């Protein structure tokens, strides 16, 4: 049963992960692999698009917590975008908006990375 | 709410202690709660709380032993919807779980205790009962008269 899927799009400096379906303790390892693969390739600027994510439990939230520092230590970040109200409410309940940048659209999140890279140059 | 047509009823599901069964547990609870007319938004909160409780059982009570049993029972009256989850693993001591602190999670790269916090936030009552050597039981209740 394909209850969860994470696919990646390479935009050069920025990578976008598209989540689909149900992210729980069973499917979280699949997303961990996606993040590990990006880190292996030296890709530290990640936008996670939540448009098609139907459900998230704390095991799913844990994946973002597991990788955020690694990304930031390497001058990158995990920025989140396009959450349904239902998913956002869970992030909000746990105070995640204090730790993560959350944007309405994928484009906004990607552009934030590009702006900050331009400032560095 | 359609519950006036129901007296006190009960419903039960037994699955093995594997994370692959979380979706079956969610579907079971969701179907039962929707059937008696609980609004979808509240059902979504209930199934998340149940998922967190069962994930804790798989990880901590059974320590990922895949042949343990998890029994999920639904009980409802006009006033209250209760999910009772029973396991035969290591007793859980909820008082040993600290309240979540995001800065600590950030430093430790993990989120232990978050599930417990979600359960307490999303439900009206979370109660643990353990009979050592026999079973552990967690009761998750939602008051139906106060919900909108």
Coordinates of N, CA and C in Angstrom, one line a residue, chain A residues 2-118:
Chain A
X2 N 0.7 2.1 -1.0 CA 1.5 3.3 -1.1 C 0.8 4.4 -0.3
X3 N 1.1 4.5 1.0 CA 0.5 5.5 1.8 C 1.2 6.8 1.9
X4 N 2.5 6.7 1.5 CA 3.3 7.9 1.6 C 4.4 7.9 0.5
X5 N 4.6 9.1 0.0 CA 5.7 9.2 -1.0 C 6.4 10.6 -0.8
X6 N 7.7 10.5 -1.0 CA 8.5 11.8 -1.0 C 9.3 11.8 -2.2
X7 N 9.1 12.8 -3.1 CA 9.9 12.9 -4.3 C 10.7 14.2 -4.3
X8 N 11.8 14.3 -4.9 CA 12.7 15.4 -4.9 C 12.9 16.1 -6.2
X9 N 12.9 17.4 -6.2 CA 13.2 18.2 -7.4 C 14.4 19.0 -7.2
X10 N 15.3 19.0 -8.2 CA 16.6 19.7 -8.0 C 16.5 21.0 -8.8
X11 N 16.6 22.1 -8.0 CA 16.5 23.4 -8.7 C 17.9 24.1 -8.6
X12 N 19.0 23.3 -8.7 CA 20.3 23.8 -8.6 C 20.7 23.9 -7.1
X13 N 20.7 25.2 -6.6 CA 21.2 25.4 -5.3 C 20.1 24.9 -4.3
X14 N 18.9 24.9 -4.7 CA 17.8 24.6 -3.8 C 17.1 23.2 -4.2
X15 N 16.8 22.4 -3.2 CA 16.1 21.2 -3.6 C 14.7 21.3 -3.0
X16 N 13.7 20.7 -3.7 CA 12.3 20.7 -3.2 C 11.9 19.3 -2.9
X17 N 11.4 19.0 -1.7 CA 10.8 17.7 -1.4 C 9.3 17.8 -1.4
X18 N 8.7 16.9 -2.2 CA 7.2 16.9 -2.3 C 6.7 15.8 -1.5
X19 N 5.9 16.1 -0.5 CA 5.3 15.0 0.4 C 3.9 14.7 -0.1
X20 N 3.6 13.4 0.0 CA 2.3 12.9 -0.4 C 1.8 11.9 0.5
X21 N 0.5 12.0 1.0 CA -0.1 10.9 1.8 C 0.0 11.1 3.3
X22 N 0.4 10.0 3.9 CA 0.3 9.9 5.4 C 1.7 9.7 6.0
X23 N 2.2 10.7 6.8 CA 3.5 10.6 7.4 C 3.4 10.3 8.8
X24 N 3.7 9.0 9.2 CA 3.6 8.6 10.6 C 4.8 7.8 10.9
X25 N 4.8 7.0 12.0 CA 6.0 6.3 12.5 C 6.4 5.2 11.5
X26 N 5.4 4.8 10.7 CA 5.7 3.7 9.7 C 6.4 4.3 8.5
X27 N 6.0 5.5 8.1 CA 6.5 6.1 6.8 C 7.6 7.1 7.0
X28 N 7.8 7.5 8.3 CA 8.9 8.5 8.6 C 10.3 8.1 8.1
X29 N 10.7 6.8 8.2 CA 12.0 6.4 7.7 C 12.2 6.7 6.3
X30 N 11.2 6.7 5.5 CA 11.3 7.0 4.0 C 11.7 8.4 3.8
X31 N 11.1 9.3 4.6 CA 11.5 10.7 4.5 C 12.9 11.0 5.1
X32 N 13.3 10.2 6.1 CA 14.7 10.3 6.6 C 15.7 9.9 5.5
X33 N 15.3 8.9 4.8 CA 16.2 8.5 3.7 C 16.4 9.7 2.7
X34 N 15.2 10.3 2.4 CA 15.3 11.4 1.4 C 16.2 12.5 1.9
X35 N 16.1 12.9 3.2 CA 17.0 13.9 3.7 C 18.5 13.4 3.7
X36 N 18.7 12.2 4.1 CA 20.0 11.6 4.1 C 20.7 11.7 2.8
X37 N 19.9 11.3 1.7 CA 20.4 11.4 0.4 C 20.8 12.8 0.0
X38 N 20.0 13.8 0.3 CA 20.3 15.2 0.0 C 21.6 15.6 0.7
X39 N 21.8 15.2 2.0 CA 23.0 15.6 2.7 C 24.2 14.9 2.1
X40 N 24.1 13.7 1.7 CA 25.2 13.0 1.0 C 25.7 13.7 -0.2
X41 N 24.7 14.3 -0.9 CA 25.0 15.0 -2.1 C 25.4 16.5 -1.8
X42 N 25.5 16.8 -0.6 CA 25.9 18.2 -0.2 C 24.8 19.2 -0.5
X43 N 23.5 18.8 -0.5 CA 22.4 19.7 -0.8 C 21.8 20.1 0.6
X44 N 22.0 21.3 1.0 CA 21.6 21.7 2.3 C 20.4 22.7 2.3
X45 N 20.1 23.2 1.1 CA 19.0 24.2 1.1 C 17.7 23.4 0.6
X46 N 16.8 23.2 1.5 CA 15.7 22.3 1.2 C 14.4 23.0 1.4
X47 N 13.5 23.0 0.5 CA 12.1 23.4 0.7 C 11.2 22.1 0.7
X48 N 10.4 22.0 1.7 CA 9.5 20.9 1.8 C 8.1 21.4 1.4
X49 N 7.5 20.8 0.3 CA 6.2 21.2 -0.1 C 5.2 20.2 0.4
X50 N 4.2 20.8 1.2 CA 3.2 19.9 1.9 C 1.9 19.8 1.2
X51 N 1.8 20.4 0.0 CA 0.5 20.4 -0.6 C -0.3 19.1 -0.5
X52 N 0.3 18.0 -0.8 CA -0.4 16.8 -0.9 C -0.2 15.9 0.3
X53 N 0.3 16.5 1.4 CA 0.4 15.7 2.6 C -1.0 15.7 3.4
X54 N -1.5 14.6 3.6 CA -2.9 14.5 4.2 C -2.8 14.4 5.7
X55 N -1.6 13.9 6.2 CA -1.6 13.6 7.7 C -0.2 13.6 8.2
X56 N 0.0 14.1 9.4 CA 1.4 14.0 10.0 C 1.2 13.7 11.5
X57 N 2.0 12.8 12.0 CA 2.1 12.6 13.5 C 3.4 13.1 14.0
X58 N 3.6 12.9 15.3 CA 4.9 13.4 15.9 C 6.1 12.7 15.3
X59 N 5.9 11.5 14.9 CA 7.1 10.8 14.2 C 7.5 11.5 13.0
X60 N 6.6 12.1 12.3 CA 6.9 12.8 11.1 C 7.5 14.1 11.4
X61 N 7.0 14.8 12.4 CA 7.6 16.1 12.9 C 9.1 15.8 13.3
X62 N 9.3 14.7 13.9 CA 10.6 14.3 14.4 C 11.7 14.3 13.3
X63 N 11.3 14.0 12.0 CA 12.2 13.9 10.9 C 12.8 15.3 10.7
X64 N 11.9 16.3 10.7 CA 12.4 17.7 10.5 C 13.4 18.1 11.6
X65 N 13.1 17.7 12.8 CA 13.9 18.0 13.9 C 15.3 17.3 13.8
X66 N 15.3 16.1 13.3 CA 16.5 15.3 13.2 C 17.5 16.0 12.2
X67 N 17.0 16.7 11.2 CA 17.9 17.2 10.1 C 18.2 18.7 10.1
X68 N 17.4 19.4 10.9 CA 17.4 20.9 10.7 C 18.8 21.5 11.1
X69 N 19.4 21.0 12.2 CA 20.6 21.6 12.6 C 21.8 21.3 11.6
X70 N 21.8 20.0 11.1 CA 22.8 19.7 10.1 C 22.7 20.6 8.9
X71 N 21.5 20.9 8.4 CA 21.3 21.8 7.3 C 21.8 23.2 7.6
X72 N 21.4 23.7 8.8 CA 21.8 25.1 9.1 C 23.3 25.2 9.4
X73 N 23.9 24.1 9.9 CA 25.4 24.2 10.1 C 26.1 24.3 8.8
X74 N 25.5 23.8 7.8 CA 26.1 23.9 6.4 C 25.6 25.0 5.6
X75 N 25.1 26.1 6.3 CA 24.7 27.3 5.6 C 23.4 27.1 4.8
X76 N 22.7 26.0 5.2 CA 21.4 25.8 4.5 C 20.2 25.9 5.5
X77 N 19.1 25.3 5.1 CA 17.9 25.4 6.0 C 16.9 24.4 5.5
X78 N 15.9 24.1 6.3 CA 14.7 23.4 5.9 C 13.6 24.4 6.0
X79 N 13.1 24.8 4.8 CA 11.9 25.7 4.8 C 10.7 25.0 4.4
X80 N 9.5 25.3 5.0 CA 8.3 24.5 4.8 C 7.3 25.3 4.0
X81 N 6.6 24.7 3.1 CA 5.6 25.5 2.4 C 4.3 24.7 2.1
X82 N 3.3 25.5 1.8 CA 2.0 25.0 1.2 C 1.3 24.0 2.1
X83 N 1.3 24.2 3.4 CA 0.6 23.3 4.4 C -0.9 23.6 4.4
X84 N -1.7 22.5 4.5 CA -3.1 22.6 4.8 C -3.3 23.2 6.2
X85 N -4.5 23.8 6.5 CA -4.7 24.3 7.8 C -4.5 23.2 8.8
X86 N -5.0 22.0 8.5 CA -5.0 20.8 9.4 C -3.5 20.5 9.8
X87 N -2.7 20.4 8.8 CA -1.3 20.1 9.1 C -0.6 21.3 9.9
X88 N -0.9 22.5 9.4 CA -0.3 23.7 10.0 C -0.7 23.7 11.5
X89 N -1.9 23.4 11.8 CA -2.4 23.5 13.2 C -1.5 22.6 14.1
X90 N -1.1 21.4 13.6 CA -0.3 20.5 14.4 C 1.1 21.1 14.7
X91 N 1.7 21.7 13.6 CA 3.0 22.3 13.8 C 2.9 23.5 14.8
X92 N 1.7 24.2 14.7 CA 1.5 25.4 15.5 C 1.4 25.0 17.0
X93 N 0.6 24.0 17.2 CA 0.3 23.5 18.5 C 1.6 23.2 19.3
X94 N 2.6 22.7 18.5 CA 3.9 22.3 19.1 C 4.9 23.4 19.1
X95 N 4.5 24.5 18.6 CA 5.5 25.7 18.6 C 6.5 25.6 17.5
X96 N 6.3 24.8 16.5 CA 7.3 24.7 15.4 C 7.5 26.0 14.6
X97 N 6.5 26.8 14.5 CA 6.7 28.1 13.7 C 7.9 28.9 14.3
X98 N 8.2 28.7 15.6 CA 9.4 29.4 16.1 C 10.7 28.9 15.6
X99 N 10.7 27.7 15.2 CA 12.0 27.1 14.8 C 12.1 27.0 13.3
X100 N 11.0 27.0 12.6 CA 11.0 26.8 11.1 C 10.4 27.9 10.4
X101 N 10.9 28.3 9.2 CA 10.2 29.2 8.4 C 9.2 28.5 7.6
X102 N 7.9 29.0 7.7 CA 6.8 28.3 7.0 C 6.2 29.4 6.0
X103 N 6.2 29.0 4.7 CA 5.6 29.9 3.7 C 4.4 29.4 3.1
X104 N 3.6 30.3 2.5 CA 2.3 29.9 1.9 C 2.6 29.1 0.6
X105 N 3.6 29.5 -0.2 CA 3.9 28.9 -1.4 C 5.3 28.4 -1.5
X106 N 5.5 27.4 -2.4 CA 6.9 26.9 -2.6 C 7.8 28.0 -3.2
X107 N 7.2 28.8 -4.1 CA 8.0 29.9 -4.7 C 8.6 30.8 -3.7
X108 N 7.7 31.2 -2.8 CA 8.2 32.2 -1.7 C 9.4 31.6 -1.0
X109 N 9.3 30.3 -0.6 CA 10.3 29.6 0.2 C 11.6 29.5 -0.7
X110 N 11.5 29.1 -1.9 CA 12.6 29.0 -2.8 C 13.3 30.4 -3.0
X111 N 12.5 31.4 -3.2 CA 13.0 32.8 -3.4 C 13.8 33.3 -2.1
X112 N 13.3 32.9 -0.9 CA 14.0 33.3 0.3 C 15.5 32.8 0.3
X113 N 15.6 31.5 -0.2 CA 17.0 31.0 -0.3 C 17.8 31.8 -1.3
X114 N 17.2 32.1 -2.4 CA 17.9 32.7 -3.5 C 18.3 34.2 -3.0
X115 N 17.4 34.8 -2.4 CA 17.7 36.2 -1.8 C 18.9 36.1 -0.9
X116 N 18.8 35.1 0.1 CA 19.9 35.1 1.1 C 21.2 34.7 0.5
X117 N 21.2 33.9 -0.6 CA 22.5 33.5 -1.3 C 23.0 34.8 -2.0
X118 N 22.1 35.6 -2.6 CA 22.6 36.8 -3.3 C 23.2 37.8 -2.4

